[in-house]
């Protein structure tokens, strides 16, 4: 497999070099084929995802994997030719006056490696693909081994829509993933856990491959005293229970005013029950992806209980999850949490919602700042001054105000993390730039600039004049 991956990389790079410059019509055709693959086989992808998860609704996969991918492709198709135009820059004074010209030209990088996660196994391959193809690159894909049916479907379908020199898929376990990450791509994008991201970056370092890391972390949700509690509860419940909380941007924990804790918990509970009156046999509610993750989440709950937390299980129909022989889990709200509990140390990635209280907004902000910078940060409230304080005094990959997750759905906003939650970003024009090389082009004037400026030896009066002018305070 390793030799085959290397061979395909060489074939793609040779094809890329031979085709330079990659025409706009070829890029458009590739985007069209990617859209066709997604739409033609949307139902196949939905079935494969559900089989991999143990259950996930057709509608959810269409909403969270297929539709965002198609939307990203269509957005790129509409705008990529304007993104691809060079940008004029100003030559350093007085060179512009003497006829010099400067510009930035966007060139495709070449071959991009895509390492995708299991939680949105179609979307996390195809949303970044919009920028990759629009920028004129080739792509090699390593989908997750935890969603093996989706991976097999990609392996089957991609060759029907793309030549191997344009796009290729490689399936397999961790050993294939590690070999893949060691290839000398021109760029690599990885979406997944922070711990795995560190291994990816180490592997990429040997070949100096630039990486975009879309990681995760503990995205805080701050409820201001001015928040509409009912609306906040509904929206938090939607963001936390979609995909059973298996979203890198899911609200990981709540920070609520100490005198509003019970009202906020009641609102989240009401929001969850309204959306999911039953869970076990509810087609709309997703299963935890596998037994390993189910046990991990149960371990978090056991640990919190043993350390003094109060667990509030939201099981409106009083269903028997233990006897269900599956991996579905109800939402569990966790009160009285402390920093020594696993639910406050690890990214949860499941239907568990810790609640912390604060007495002042500065206390909440200080708590966020004392921990790793998150992928997302959410603030609910109508107090504009407080909102600005939260925005200006915290750092996160992105922010949604008065909702959760939605900044990721904006194709014209950059999506990415900061620090432990990732590096680099994509979506829309920002994705095009991520997967392009910004090439500086300078056209020199016919005037003897070096002589006039004193850059030519022997150094003399012109040199001293330039230095005296430029080295003033």
C-alpha positions as a LaTeX table, in Angstrom:
\begin{tabular}{lrrr}
\hline
Residue & $x$ (\AA) & $y$ (\AA) & $z$ (\AA) \\
\hline
Unk1 & 0.00 & 0.00 & 0.00 \\
Unk2 & 2.82 & 2.42 & 0.90 \\
Unk3 & 4.54 & 1.84 & $-2.44$ \\
Unk4 & 1.22 & 2.29 & $-4.23$ \\
Unk5 & 0.56 & 5.58 & $-2.42$ \\
Unk6 & 4.01 & 6.84 & $-3.36$ \\
Unk7 & 3.43 & 5.81 & $-7.00$ \\
Unk8 & 0.10 & 7.65 & $-7.12$ \\
Unk9 & 1.68 & 10.74 & $-5.57$ \\
Unk10 & 4.37 & 10.71 & $-8.25$ \\
Unk11 & 1.76 & 10.23 & $-11.00$ \\
Unk12 & $-0.36$ & 13.09 & $-9.67$ \\
Unk13 & 2.60 & 15.42 & $-9.37$ \\
Unk14 & 3.82 & 14.56 & $-12.88$ \\
Unk15 & 0.32 & 15.16 & $-14.28$ \\
Unk16 & 0.09 & 18.44 & $-12.37$ \\
Unk17 & 3.43 & 19.66 & $-13.73$ \\
Unk18 & 2.57 & 18.64 & $-17.28$ \\
Unk19 & $-0.78$ & 20.45 & $-17.14$ \\
Unk20 & 0.55 & 23.76 & $-15.78$ \\
Unk21 & $-1.08$ & 26.23 & $-15.86$ \\
Unk22 & $-4.28$ & 24.44 & $-14.73$ \\
Unk23 & $-7.06$ & 26.09 & $-16.71$ \\
Unk24 & $-10.21$ & 27.49 & $-15.15$ \\
Unk25 & $-12.36$ & 25.23 & $-17.35$ \\
Unk26 & $-10.61$ & 22.09 & $-16.03$ \\
Unk27 & $-11.08$ & 23.25 & $-12.45$ \\
Unk28 & $-14.76$ & 23.97 & $-13.10$ \\
Unk29 & $-15.22$ & 20.52 & $-14.64$ \\
Unk30 & $-13.68$ & 18.86 & $-11.58$ \\
Unk31 & $-15.97$ & 20.78 & $-9.25$ \\
Unk32 & $-18.94$ & 19.75 & $-11.41$ \\
Unk33 & $-17.90$ & 16.09 & $-11.19$ \\
Unk34 & $-17.52$ & 16.31 & $-7.42$ \\
Unk35 & $-21.03$ & 17.79 & $-7.14$ \\
Unk36 & $-22.38$ & 15.05 & $-9.42$ \\
Unk37 & $-20.75$ & 12.31 & $-7.33$ \\
Unk38 & $-22.33$ & 13.66 & $-4.14$ \\
Unk39 & $-25.81$ & 14.19 & $-5.58$ \\
Unk40 & $-25.89$ & 10.96 & $-7.62$ \\
Unk41 & $-24.93$ & 8.90 & $-4.57$ \\
Unk42 & $-26.38$ & 10.90 & $-1.68$ \\
Unk43 & $-28.63$ & 8.01 & $-0.63$ \\
Unk44 & $-25.73$ & 5.53 & $-0.84$ \\
Unk45 & $-23.64$ & 7.76 & 1.39 \\
Unk46 & $-26.50$ & 8.16 & 3.89 \\
Unk47 & $-26.95$ & 4.37 & 4.11 \\
Unk48 & $-23.22$ & 3.81 & 4.52 \\
Unk49 & $-22.95$ & 6.42 & 7.29 \\
Unk50 & $-25.91$ & 4.92 & 9.17 \\
Unk51 & $-24.43$ & 1.42 & 8.91 \\
Unk52 & $-21.08$ & 2.68 & 10.20 \\
Unk53 & $-22.64$ & 4.52 & 13.15 \\
Unk54 & $-25.08$ & 1.79 & 14.12 \\
Unk55 & $-27.71$ & 4.39 & 13.28 \\
Unk56 & $-27.75$ & 7.87 & 11.87 \\
Unk57 & $-30.74$ & 9.36 & 10.10 \\
Unk58 & $-30.74$ & 9.81 & 6.35 \\
Unk59 & $-31.86$ & 13.42 & 6.80 \\
Unk60 & $-29.00$ & 14.24 & 9.15 \\
Unk61 & $-26.37$ & 12.93 & 6.74 \\
Unk62 & $-27.97$ & 14.87 & 3.90 \\
Unk63 & $-28.07$ & 18.02 & 6.08 \\
Unk64 & $-24.63$ & 17.79 & 7.70 \\
Unk65 & $-22.48$ & 16.00 & 5.11 \\
Unk66 & $-23.96$ & 16.11 & 1.60 \\
Unk67 & $-25.60$ & 19.56 & 1.60 \\
Unk68 & $-22.62$ & 21.49 & 3.08 \\
Unk69 & $-20.30$ & 19.77 & 0.61 \\
Unk70 & $-22.49$ & 20.62 & $-2.38$ \\
Unk71 & $-22.95$ & 24.19 & $-1.08$ \\
Unk72 & $-19.18$ & 24.62 & $-0.69$ \\
Unk73 & $-18.61$ & 23.33 & $-4.23$ \\
Unk74 & $-21.27$ & 25.61 & $-5.70$ \\
Unk75 & $-19.88$ & 28.62 & $-3.80$ \\
Unk76 & $-16.38$ & 27.86 & $-5.10$ \\
Unk77 & $-17.67$ & 27.36 & $-8.63$ \\
Unk78 & $-19.38$ & 30.75 & $-8.54$ \\
Unk79 & $-16.40$ & 32.69 & $-7.19$ \\
Unk80 & $-13.12$ & 30.86 & $-7.89$ \\
Unk81 & $-12.26$ & 32.71 & $-11.09$ \\
Unk82 & $-12.36$ & 36.04 & $-9.25$ \\
Unk83 & $-10.38$ & 34.52 & $-6.35$ \\
Unk84 & $-7.76$ & 33.35 & $-8.84$ \\
Unk85 & $-7.04$ & 36.82 & $-10.21$ \\
Unk86 & $-3.71$ & 38.27 & $-9.14$ \\
Unk87 & $-3.60$ & 41.11 & $-6.63$ \\
Unk88 & $-1.70$ & 44.26 & $-7.48$ \\
Unk89 & 0.64 & 45.44 & $-4.70$ \\
Unk90 & 2.50 & 48.74 & $-4.31$ \\
Unk91 & 6.25 & 48.67 & $-4.99$ \\
Unk92 & 8.35 & 50.33 & $-2.30$ \\
Unk93 & 8.61 & 54.12 & $-2.83$ \\
Unk94 & 9.86 & 55.49 & $-5.20$ \\
Unk95 & 10.07 & 52.37 & $-7.41$ \\
Unk96 & 6.42 & 52.60 & $-8.41$ \\
Unk97 & 6.98 & 56.12 & $-9.70$ \\
Unk98 & 9.89 & 54.85 & $-11.77$ \\
Unk99 & 7.79 & 52.17 & $-13.49$ \\
Unk100 & 8.28 & 49.07 & $-11.31$ \\
Unk101 & 5.28 & 46.76 & $-10.75$ \\
Unk102 & 4.44 & 44.22 & $-8.03$ \\
Unk103 & 1.68 & 41.64 & $-7.75$ \\
Unk104 & 0.67 & 38.42 & $-6.02$ \\
Unk105 & $-0.24$ & 35.49 & $-8.26$ \\
Unk106 & $-2.20$ & 32.53 & $-6.87$ \\
Unk107 & $-0.74$ & 29.23 & $-8.02$ \\
Unk108 & $-2.03$ & 25.76 & $-7.16$ \\
Unk109 & 0.31 & 23.99 & $-4.74$ \\
Unk110 & 0.18 & 20.60 & $-6.49$ \\
Unk111 & $-0.96$ & 17.48 & $-4.61$ \\
Unk112 & $-2.96$ & 17.89 & $-1.40$ \\
Unk113 & $-3.34$ & 15.06 & 1.12 \\
Unk114 & $-6.68$ & 14.92 & 2.95 \\
Unk115 & $-6.93$ & 12.95 & 6.23 \\
Unk116 & $-10.59$ & 12.87 & 7.29 \\
Unk117 & $-12.36$ & 11.93 & 10.55 \\
Unk118 & $-15.31$ & 9.62 & 11.22 \\
Unk119 & $-17.82$ & 12.07 & 12.70 \\
Unk120 & $-18.74$ & 13.71 & 9.36 \\
Unk121 & $-17.06$ & 11.19 & 7.10 \\
Unk122 & $-18.34$ & 12.63 & 3.82 \\
Unk123 & $-18.36$ & 16.34 & 4.62 \\
Unk124 & $-14.86$ & 16.42 & 6.07 \\
Unk125 & $-13.52$ & 15.02 & 2.79 \\
Unk126 & $-15.61$ & 17.05 & 0.39 \\
Unk127 & $-15.98$ & 20.50 & 2.02 \\
Unk128 & $-12.21$ & 21.16 & 1.92 \\
Unk129 & $-12.19$ & 19.59 & $-1.55$ \\
Unk130 & $-14.03$ & 22.67 & $-2.83$ \\
Unk131 & $-11.00$ & 24.85 & $-2.12$ \\
Unk132 & $-8.54$ & 22.16 & $-3.21$ \\
Unk133 & $-10.14$ & 21.75 & $-6.65$ \\
Unk134 & $-10.93$ & 25.45 & $-7.13$ \\
Unk135 & $-7.27$ & 26.27 & $-6.52$ \\
Unk136 & $-6.26$ & 23.78 & $-9.25$ \\
Unk137 & $-4.77$ & 20.97 & $-7.14$ \\
Unk138 & $-4.84$ & 17.18 & $-7.27$ \\
Unk139 & $-5.96$ & 15.26 & $-4.16$ \\
Unk140 & $-5.17$ & 12.06 & $-2.30$ \\
Unk141 & $-7.68$ & 11.06 & 0.39 \\
Unk142 & $-7.34$ & 8.92 & 3.52 \\
Unk143 & $-10.84$ & 8.51 & 5.01 \\
Unk144 & $-11.36$ & 7.21 & 8.56 \\
Unk145 & $-11.06$ & 3.50 & 9.30 \\
Unk146 & $-13.87$ & 3.89 & 11.89 \\
Unk147 & $-16.40$ & 4.51 & 9.11 \\
Unk148 & $-15.24$ & 1.71 & 6.86 \\
Unk149 & $-18.39$ & 1.51 & 4.71 \\
Unk150 & $-18.14$ & 5.19 & 3.82 \\
Unk151 & $-14.44$ & 4.74 & 3.10 \\
Unk152 & $-15.17$ & 1.76 & 0.85 \\
Unk153 & $-17.86$ & 3.77 & $-0.96$ \\
Unk154 & $-15.38$ & 6.61 & $-1.61$ \\
Unk155 & $-12.89$ & 4.02 & $-2.86$ \\
Unk156 & $-15.53$ & 2.67 & $-5.26$ \\
Unk157 & $-17.01$ & 5.97 & $-6.47$ \\
Unk158 & $-14.05$ & 8.33 & $-6.87$ \\
Unk159 & $-12.51$ & 6.35 & $-9.80$ \\
Unk160 & $-15.87$ & 6.58 & $-11.61$ \\
Unk161 & $-15.73$ & 10.38 & $-11.56$ \\
Unk162 & $-12.01$ & 11.19 & $-11.48$ \\
Unk163 & $-8.85$ & 9.88 & $-13.08$ \\
Unk164 & $-6.31$ & 8.58 & $-10.57$ \\
Unk165 & $-4.05$ & 11.48 & $-11.53$ \\
Unk166 & $-6.76$ & 13.89 & $-10.29$ \\
Unk167 & $-8.10$ & 12.25 & $-7.12$ \\
Unk168 & $-7.35$ & 8.96 & $-5.37$ \\
Unk169 & $-8.59$ & 7.23 & $-2.19$ \\
Unk170 & $-6.63$ & 4.99 & 0.19 \\
Unk171 & $-8.38$ & 2.99 & 2.89 \\
Unk172 & $-7.03$ & 1.10 & 5.86 \\
Unk173 & $-6.18$ & 1.38 & 9.52 \\
Unk174 & $-3.75$ & 3.43 & 11.57 \\
Unk175 & $-0.68$ & 2.02 & 9.82 \\
Unk176 & $-2.00$ & 3.17 & 6.42 \\
Unk177 & $-2.84$ & 6.56 & 7.94 \\
Unk178 & 0.67 & 6.98 & 9.33 \\
Unk179 & 2.29 & 5.99 & 6.02 \\
Unk180 & $-0.06$ & 8.39 & 4.22 \\
Unk181 & 0.88 & 11.27 & 6.55 \\
Unk182 & 4.59 & 10.69 & 5.81 \\
Unk183 & 4.18 & 11.32 & 2.07 \\
Unk184 & 5.78 & 14.43 & 0.59 \\
Unk185 & 2.55 & 16.24 & $-0.31$ \\
Unk186 & 2.52 & 19.89 & $-1.30$ \\
Unk187 & $-0.02$ & 20.49 & 1.46 \\
Unk188 & $-1.91$ & 18.31 & 3.93 \\
Unk189 & $-5.16$ & 18.92 & 5.77 \\
Unk190 & $-6.04$ & 16.82 & 8.80 \\
Unk191 & $-9.32$ & 16.94 & 10.71 \\
Unk192 & $-9.50$ & 15.03 & 13.97 \\
Unk193 & $-8.28$ & 14.76 & 17.54 \\
Unk194 & $-5.57$ & 17.05 & 18.89 \\
Unk195 & $-3.42$ & 14.08 & 19.98 \\
Unk196 & $-3.45$ & 12.57 & 16.49 \\
Unk197 & $-2.82$ & 16.03 & 15.01 \\
Unk198 & 0.52 & 16.12 & 16.83 \\
Unk199 & 1.56 & 12.83 & 15.15 \\
Unk200 & 0.43 & 14.15 & 11.75 \\
Unk201 & 2.50 & 17.29 & 12.20 \\
Unk202 & 5.59 & 15.31 & 13.23 \\
Unk203 & 5.24 & 13.06 & 10.18 \\
Unk204 & 4.76 & 16.06 & 7.88 \\
Unk205 & 7.82 & 17.80 & 9.34 \\
Unk206 & 10.26 & 15.32 & 7.80 \\
Unk207 & 9.21 & 16.49 & 4.32 \\
Unk208 & 8.45 & 20.09 & 5.37 \\
Unk209 & 4.85 & 19.60 & 4.25 \\
Unk210 & 2.68 & 22.58 & 5.23 \\
Unk211 & $-0.32$ & 21.44 & 7.26 \\
Unk212 & $-3.79$ & 22.69 & 8.03 \\
Unk213 & $-4.93$ & 21.10 & 11.29 \\
Unk214 & $-8.63$ & 21.17 & 12.15 \\
Unk215 & $-8.70$ & 19.83 & 15.70 \\
Unk216 & $-11.19$ & 20.36 & 18.49 \\
Unk217 & $-11.05$ & 20.92 & 22.21 \\
Unk218 & $-13.54$ & 22.14 & 24.76 \\
Unk219 & $-15.70$ & 24.85 & 23.18 \\
Unk220 & $-17.19$ & 26.95 & 26.02 \\
Unk221 & $-20.75$ & 28.27 & 25.94 \\
Unk222 & $-21.13$ & 31.40 & 28.05 \\
Unk223 & $-24.65$ & 32.36 & 29.12 \\
Unk224 & $-24.87$ & 36.06 & 29.99 \\
Unk225 & $-27.41$ & 37.30 & 32.53 \\
Unk226 & $-29.16$ & 39.13 & 29.68 \\
Unk227 & $-29.68$ & 35.94 & 27.64 \\
Unk228 & $-33.07$ & 34.68 & 26.49 \\
Unk229 & $-32.87$ & 31.49 & 28.54 \\
Unk230 & $-35.57$ & 29.57 & 26.65 \\
Unk231 & $-34.04$ & 30.31 & 23.25 \\
Unk232 & $-30.53$ & 29.54 & 24.53 \\
Unk233 & $-31.71$ & 26.19 & 25.90 \\
Unk234 & $-33.28$ & 25.20 & 22.58 \\
Unk235 & $-30.21$ & 26.15 & 20.57 \\
Unk236 & $-27.72$ & 24.53 & 22.93 \\
Unk237 & $-29.81$ & 21.33 & 22.89 \\
Unk238 & $-29.80$ & 21.34 & 19.09 \\
Unk239 & $-26.01$ & 21.82 & 18.89 \\
Unk240 & $-25.27$ & 19.27 & 21.62 \\
Unk241 & $-27.62$ & 16.51 & 20.47 \\
Unk242 & $-27.05$ & 16.74 & 16.72 \\
Unk243 & $-24.90$ & 13.75 & 15.77 \\
Unk244 & $-25.18$ & 12.81 & 19.48 \\
Unk245 & $-22.66$ & 15.50 & 20.32 \\
Unk246 & $-19.99$ & 13.98 & 18.06 \\
Unk247 & $-19.07$ & 17.35 & 16.57 \\
Unk248 & $-15.72$ & 19.11 & 17.00 \\
Unk249 & $-17.67$ & 22.35 & 17.51 \\
Unk250 & $-20.35$ & 20.99 & 19.86 \\
Unk251 & $-20.88$ & 23.14 & 22.97 \\
Unk252 & $-18.56$ & 21.25 & 25.33 \\
Unk253 & $-19.49$ & 22.88 & 28.62 \\
Unk254 & $-21.72$ & 25.71 & 29.87 \\
Unk255 & $-20.68$ & 28.71 & 31.96 \\
Unk256 & $-23.87$ & 30.06 & 33.57 \\
Unk257 & $-24.60$ & 32.76 & 36.16 \\
Unk258 & $-24.83$ & 31.11 & 39.59 \\
Unk259 & $-28.33$ & 32.49 & 40.17 \\
Unk260 & $-29.62$ & 31.17 & 36.81 \\
Unk261 & $-28.18$ & 27.65 & 36.81 \\
Unk262 & $-31.47$ & 25.85 & 37.42 \\
Unk263 & $-33.32$ & 27.93 & 34.81 \\
Unk264 & $-30.67$ & 27.28 & 32.16 \\
Unk265 & $-30.60$ & 23.53 & 32.88 \\
Unk266 & $-34.41$ & 23.42 & 32.71 \\
Unk267 & $-34.30$ & 25.27 & 29.34 \\
Unk268 & $-31.71$ & 22.86 & 27.86 \\
Unk269 & $-33.77$ & 19.92 & 29.15 \\
Unk270 & $-36.96$ & 21.35 & 27.61 \\
Unk271 & $-35.15$ & 21.96 & 24.32 \\
Unk272 & $-33.82$ & 18.39 & 24.25 \\
Unk273 & $-37.22$ & 16.86 & 25.03 \\
Unk274 & $-39.00$ & 18.99 & 22.40 \\
Unk275 & $-36.58$ & 17.84 & 19.71 \\
Unk276 & $-36.22$ & 14.22 & 20.86 \\
Unk277 & $-39.29$ & 13.03 & 22.84 \\
Unk278 & $-37.90$ & 9.49 & 22.43 \\
Unk279 & $-34.37$ & 8.36 & 21.70 \\
Unk280 & $-33.84$ & 4.62 & 21.28 \\
Unk281 & $-36.19$ & 4.10 & 18.35 \\
Unk282 & $-36.13$ & 7.69 & 17.14 \\
Unk283 & $-34.73$ & 7.83 & 13.60 \\
Unk284 & $-33.61$ & 11.42 & 14.15 \\
Unk285 & $-31.26$ & 10.59 & 17.03 \\
Unk286 & $-27.77$ & 9.36 & 16.20 \\
Unk287 & $-25.92$ & 6.51 & 17.87 \\
Unk288 & $-22.49$ & 6.87 & 19.44 \\
Unk289 & $-20.23$ & 5.63 & 16.65 \\
Unk290 & $-18.89$ & 2.45 & 18.30 \\
Unk291 & $-18.49$ & 0.53 & 21.55 \\
Unk292 & $-15.09$ & 2.02 & 22.27 \\
Unk293 & $-16.45$ & 5.56 & 22.27 \\
Unk294 & $-19.54$ & 4.49 & 24.21 \\
Unk295 & $-17.34$ & 3.05 & 26.96 \\
Unk296 & $-15.16$ & 6.16 & 26.94 \\
Unk297 & $-18.21$ & 8.36 & 27.53 \\
Unk298 & $-19.60$ & 6.06 & 30.24 \\
Unk299 & $-16.19$ & 6.25 & 31.90 \\
Unk300 & $-16.42$ & 10.06 & 31.95 \\
Unk301 & $-19.81$ & 9.82 & 33.69 \\
Unk302 & $-18.57$ & 7.26 & 36.22 \\
Unk303 & $-15.55$ & 9.43 & 36.99 \\
Unk304 & $-17.71$ & 12.56 & 37.48 \\
Unk305 & $-20.16$ & 10.69 & 39.74 \\
Unk306 & $-17.36$ & 9.27 & 41.88 \\
Unk307 & $-15.87$ & 12.76 & 42.31 \\
Unk308 & $-19.12$ & 14.31 & 43.52 \\
Unk309 & $-20.94$ & 15.56 & 40.43 \\
Unk310 & $-24.71$ & 15.42 & 40.04 \\
Unk311 & $-25.82$ & 13.65 & 36.84 \\
Unk312 & $-29.13$ & 14.66 & 35.26 \\
Unk313 & $-30.13$ & 12.16 & 32.55 \\
Unk314 & $-32.57$ & 13.50 & 29.94 \\
Unk315 & $-34.54$ & 10.34 & 29.11 \\
Unk316 & $-38.08$ & 11.65 & 28.48 \\
Unk317 & $-39.65$ & 8.28 & 27.58 \\
Unk318 & $-37.79$ & 6.43 & 30.38 \\
Unk319 & $-36.22$ & 4.03 & 27.88 \\
Unk320 & $-33.91$ & 1.15 & 28.78 \\
Unk321 & $-30.56$ & 2.09 & 27.22 \\
Unk322 & $-28.56$ & $-0.52$ & 29.13 \\
Unk323 & $-30.68$ & $-3.35$ & 27.79 \\
Unk324 & $-30.87$ & $-1.98$ & 24.26 \\
Unk325 & $-27.73$ & $-3.78$ & 23.02 \\
Unk326 & $-26.69$ & $-0.67$ & 21.11 \\
Unk327 & $-24.56$ & 2.45 & 21.54 \\
Unk328 & $-27.22$ & 5.14 & 21.78 \\
Unk329 & $-26.89$ & 7.40 & 24.83 \\
Unk330 & $-29.26$ & 9.98 & 26.28 \\
Unk331 & $-28.06$ & 13.50 & 27.00 \\
Unk332 & $-26.61$ & 13.74 & 30.52 \\
Unk333 & $-26.20$ & 17.17 & 32.11 \\
Unk334 & $-23.44$ & 17.19 & 34.76 \\
Unk335 & $-23.64$ & 19.65 & 37.67 \\
Unk336 & $-21.10$ & 20.54 & 40.37 \\
Unk337 & $-18.16$ & 19.75 & 38.11 \\
Unk338 & $-14.55$ & 20.34 & 39.11 \\
Unk339 & $-11.35$ & 20.54 & 37.08 \\
Unk340 & $-10.15$ & 17.15 & 38.32 \\
Unk341 & $-13.02$ & 15.41 & 36.49 \\
Unk342 & $-12.42$ & 13.92 & 33.03 \\
Unk343 & $-15.47$ & 15.74 & 31.66 \\
Unk344 & $-13.59$ & 18.99 & 32.32 \\
Unk345 & $-10.23$ & 17.74 & 31.04 \\
Unk346 & $-11.04$ & 15.88 & 27.80 \\
Unk347 & $-12.97$ & 16.91 & 24.72 \\
Unk348 & $-16.29$ & 15.15 & 25.33 \\
Unk349 & $-17.43$ & 14.36 & 21.77 \\
Unk350 & $-20.72$ & 12.86 & 22.91 \\
Unk351 & $-24.05$ & 13.64 & 24.62 \\
Unk352 & $-22.64$ & 14.86 & 27.94 \\
Unk353 & $-22.95$ & 18.52 & 28.99 \\
Unk354 & $-21.09$ & 19.80 & 32.07 \\
Unk355 & $-22.41$ & 22.99 & 33.71 \\
Unk356 & $-20.17$ & 25.41 & 35.62 \\
Unk357 & $-21.37$ & 28.52 & 37.41 \\
Unk358 & $-19.84$ & 31.97 & 37.70 \\
Unk359 & $-20.64$ & 35.04 & 39.77 \\
Unk360 & $-19.10$ & 37.65 & 37.42 \\
Unk361 & $-18.40$ & 37.65 & 33.69 \\
Unk362 & $-14.73$ & 38.31 & 34.40 \\
Unk363 & $-14.65$ & 35.03 & 36.33 \\
Unk364 & $-16.07$ & 33.17 & 33.31 \\
Unk365 & $-13.61$ & 34.87 & 30.95 \\
Unk366 & $-10.70$ & 34.04 & 33.26 \\
Unk367 & $-11.74$ & 30.39 & 33.29 \\
Unk368 & $-11.78$ & 30.23 & 29.48 \\
Unk369 & $-8.39$ & 31.96 & 29.28 \\
Unk370 & $-6.84$ & 29.57 & 31.80 \\
Unk371 & $-7.45$ & 26.65 & 29.43 \\
Unk372 & $-6.49$ & 25.66 & 25.89 \\
Unk373 & $-7.79$ & 27.91 & 23.15 \\
Unk374 & $-10.95$ & 26.30 & 21.79 \\
Unk375 & $-12.17$ & 25.75 & 18.24 \\
Unk376 & $-15.44$ & 27.53 & 18.96 \\
Unk377 & $-16.73$ & 29.92 & 21.60 \\
Unk378 & $-20.41$ & 30.77 & 22.14 \\
Unk379 & $-21.98$ & 33.69 & 23.93 \\
Unk380 & $-25.68$ & 34.15 & 24.64 \\
Unk381 & $-26.91$ & 37.57 & 25.72 \\
Unk382 & $-28.27$ & 40.95 & 24.60 \\
Unk383 & $-25.76$ & 43.07 & 26.54 \\
Unk384 & $-23.57$ & 44.49 & 23.76 \\
Unk385 & $-20.89$ & 45.77 & 26.12 \\
Unk386 & $-20.60$ & 42.35 & 27.76 \\
Unk387 & $-20.56$ & 40.65 & 24.36 \\
Unk388 & $-17.69$ & 42.90 & 23.31 \\
Unk389 & $-15.83$ & 42.11 & 26.52 \\
Unk390 & $-16.12$ & 38.39 & 25.82 \\
Unk391 & $-14.99$ & 38.87 & 22.21 \\
Unk392 & $-12.06$ & 41.13 & 23.01 \\
Unk393 & $-10.75$ & 39.25 & 26.04 \\
Unk394 & $-10.85$ & 35.66 & 24.76 \\
Unk395 & $-9.20$ & 33.81 & 21.87 \\
Unk396 & $-10.89$ & 31.00 & 19.91 \\
Unk397 & $-10.97$ & 29.63 & 16.40 \\
Unk398 & $-14.40$ & 31.13 & 15.72 \\
Unk399 & $-17.40$ & 32.56 & 17.55 \\
Unk400 & $-21.16$ & 32.29 & 17.27 \\
Unk401 & $-23.25$ & 34.84 & 19.17 \\
Unk402 & $-26.69$ & 33.74 & 20.43 \\
Unk403 & $-26.33$ & 30.27 & 18.94 \\
Unk404 & $-23.80$ & 27.47 & 18.64 \\
Unk405 & $-21.86$ & 25.91 & 15.72 \\
Unk406 & $-23.38$ & 28.16 & 13.04 \\
Unk407 & $-20.21$ & 30.15 & 12.22 \\
Unk408 & $-19.00$ & 26.92 & 10.60 \\
Unk409 & $-21.99$ & 26.95 & 8.24 \\
Unk410 & $-20.99$ & 30.33 & 6.78 \\
Unk411 & $-19.05$ & 29.51 & 3.62 \\
Unk412 & $-17.70$ & 33.05 & 3.36 \\
Unk413 & $-16.13$ & 32.94 & 6.85 \\
Unk414 & $-12.78$ & 31.23 & 7.48 \\
Unk415 & $-13.10$ & 28.05 & 9.54 \\
Unk416 & $-10.18$ & 26.92 & 11.67 \\
Unk417 & $-8.70$ & 26.63 & 15.12 \\
Unk418 & $-5.97$ & 28.35 & 17.07 \\
Unk419 & $-3.22$ & 26.77 & 19.15 \\
Unk420 & $-4.31$ & 23.32 & 20.42 \\
Unk421 & $-7.57$ & 23.56 & 18.44 \\
Unk422 & $-5.75$ & 23.78 & 15.13 \\
Unk423 & $-3.88$ & 25.92 & 12.64 \\
Unk424 & $-4.80$ & 27.33 & 9.29 \\
Unk425 & $-8.32$ & 27.61 & 7.94 \\
Unk426 & $-10.48$ & 26.94 & 4.94 \\
Unk427 & $-13.99$ & 27.56 & 3.47 \\
Unk428 & $-14.68$ & 29.92 & 0.58 \\
Unk429 & $-12.00$ & 32.37 & $-0.49$ \\
Unk430 & $-9.93$ & 31.48 & 2.58 \\
Unk431 & $-9.86$ & 27.82 & 1.53 \\
Unk432 & $-8.80$ & 28.84 & $-1.96$ \\
Unk433 & $-5.90$ & 30.79 & $-0.44$ \\
Unk434 & $-4.96$ & 27.95 & 1.93 \\
Unk435 & $-4.57$ & 25.53 & $-0.98$ \\
Unk436 & $-2.82$ & 28.09 & $-3.20$ \\
Unk437 & 0.74 & 29.37 & $-3.20$ \\
Unk438 & 0.86 & 33.16 & $-2.98$ \\
Unk439 & 3.63 & 33.84 & $-5.44$ \\
Unk440 & 5.27 & 37.25 & $-5.33$ \\
Unk441 & 6.05 & 38.70 & $-8.77$ \\
Unk442 & 8.12 & 41.91 & $-9.13$ \\
Unk443 & 8.83 & 43.60 & $-12.47$ \\
Unk444 & 11.84 & 45.89 & $-12.33$ \\
Unk445 & 11.90 & 49.28 & $-13.98$ \\
Unk446 & 14.43 & 50.13 & $-16.69$ \\
Unk447 & 16.02 & 52.77 & $-14.45$ \\
Unk448 & 19.27 & 51.88 & $-12.63$ \\
Unk449 & 17.56 & 51.59 & $-9.24$ \\
Unk450 & 20.51 & 49.88 & $-7.55$ \\
Unk451 & 22.84 & 52.66 & $-8.64$ \\
Unk452 & 20.51 & 55.48 & $-7.59$ \\
Unk453 & 19.86 & 53.83 & $-4.23$ \\
Unk454 & 23.50 & 53.13 & $-3.46$ \\
Unk455 & 23.12 & 49.33 & $-3.45$ \\
Unk456 & 26.00 & 48.83 & $-5.89$ \\
Unk457 & 29.61 & 48.62 & $-4.79$ \\
Unk458 & 31.73 & 50.61 & $-4.38$ \\
Unk459 & 29.49 & 52.16 & $-1.71$ \\
Unk460 & 29.63 & 55.94 & $-1.59$ \\
Unk461 & 27.53 & 59.08 & $-1.32$ \\
Unk462 & 24.35 & 57.48 & $-2.66$ \\
Unk463 & 24.70 & 54.69 & $-0.10$ \\
Unk464 & 25.19 & 57.10 & 2.80 \\
Unk465 & 22.25 & 59.19 & 1.63 \\
Unk466 & 19.93 & 56.15 & 1.54 \\
Unk467 & 21.08 & 54.96 & 4.98 \\
Unk468 & 20.71 & 58.42 & 6.53 \\
Unk469 & 17.18 & 58.72 & 5.11 \\
Unk470 & 15.97 & 55.26 & 6.13 \\
Unk471 & 17.61 & 54.96 & 9.56 \\
Unk472 & 15.90 & 57.98 & 11.11 \\
Unk473 & 13.54 & 57.55 & 14.07 \\
\hline
\end{tabular}
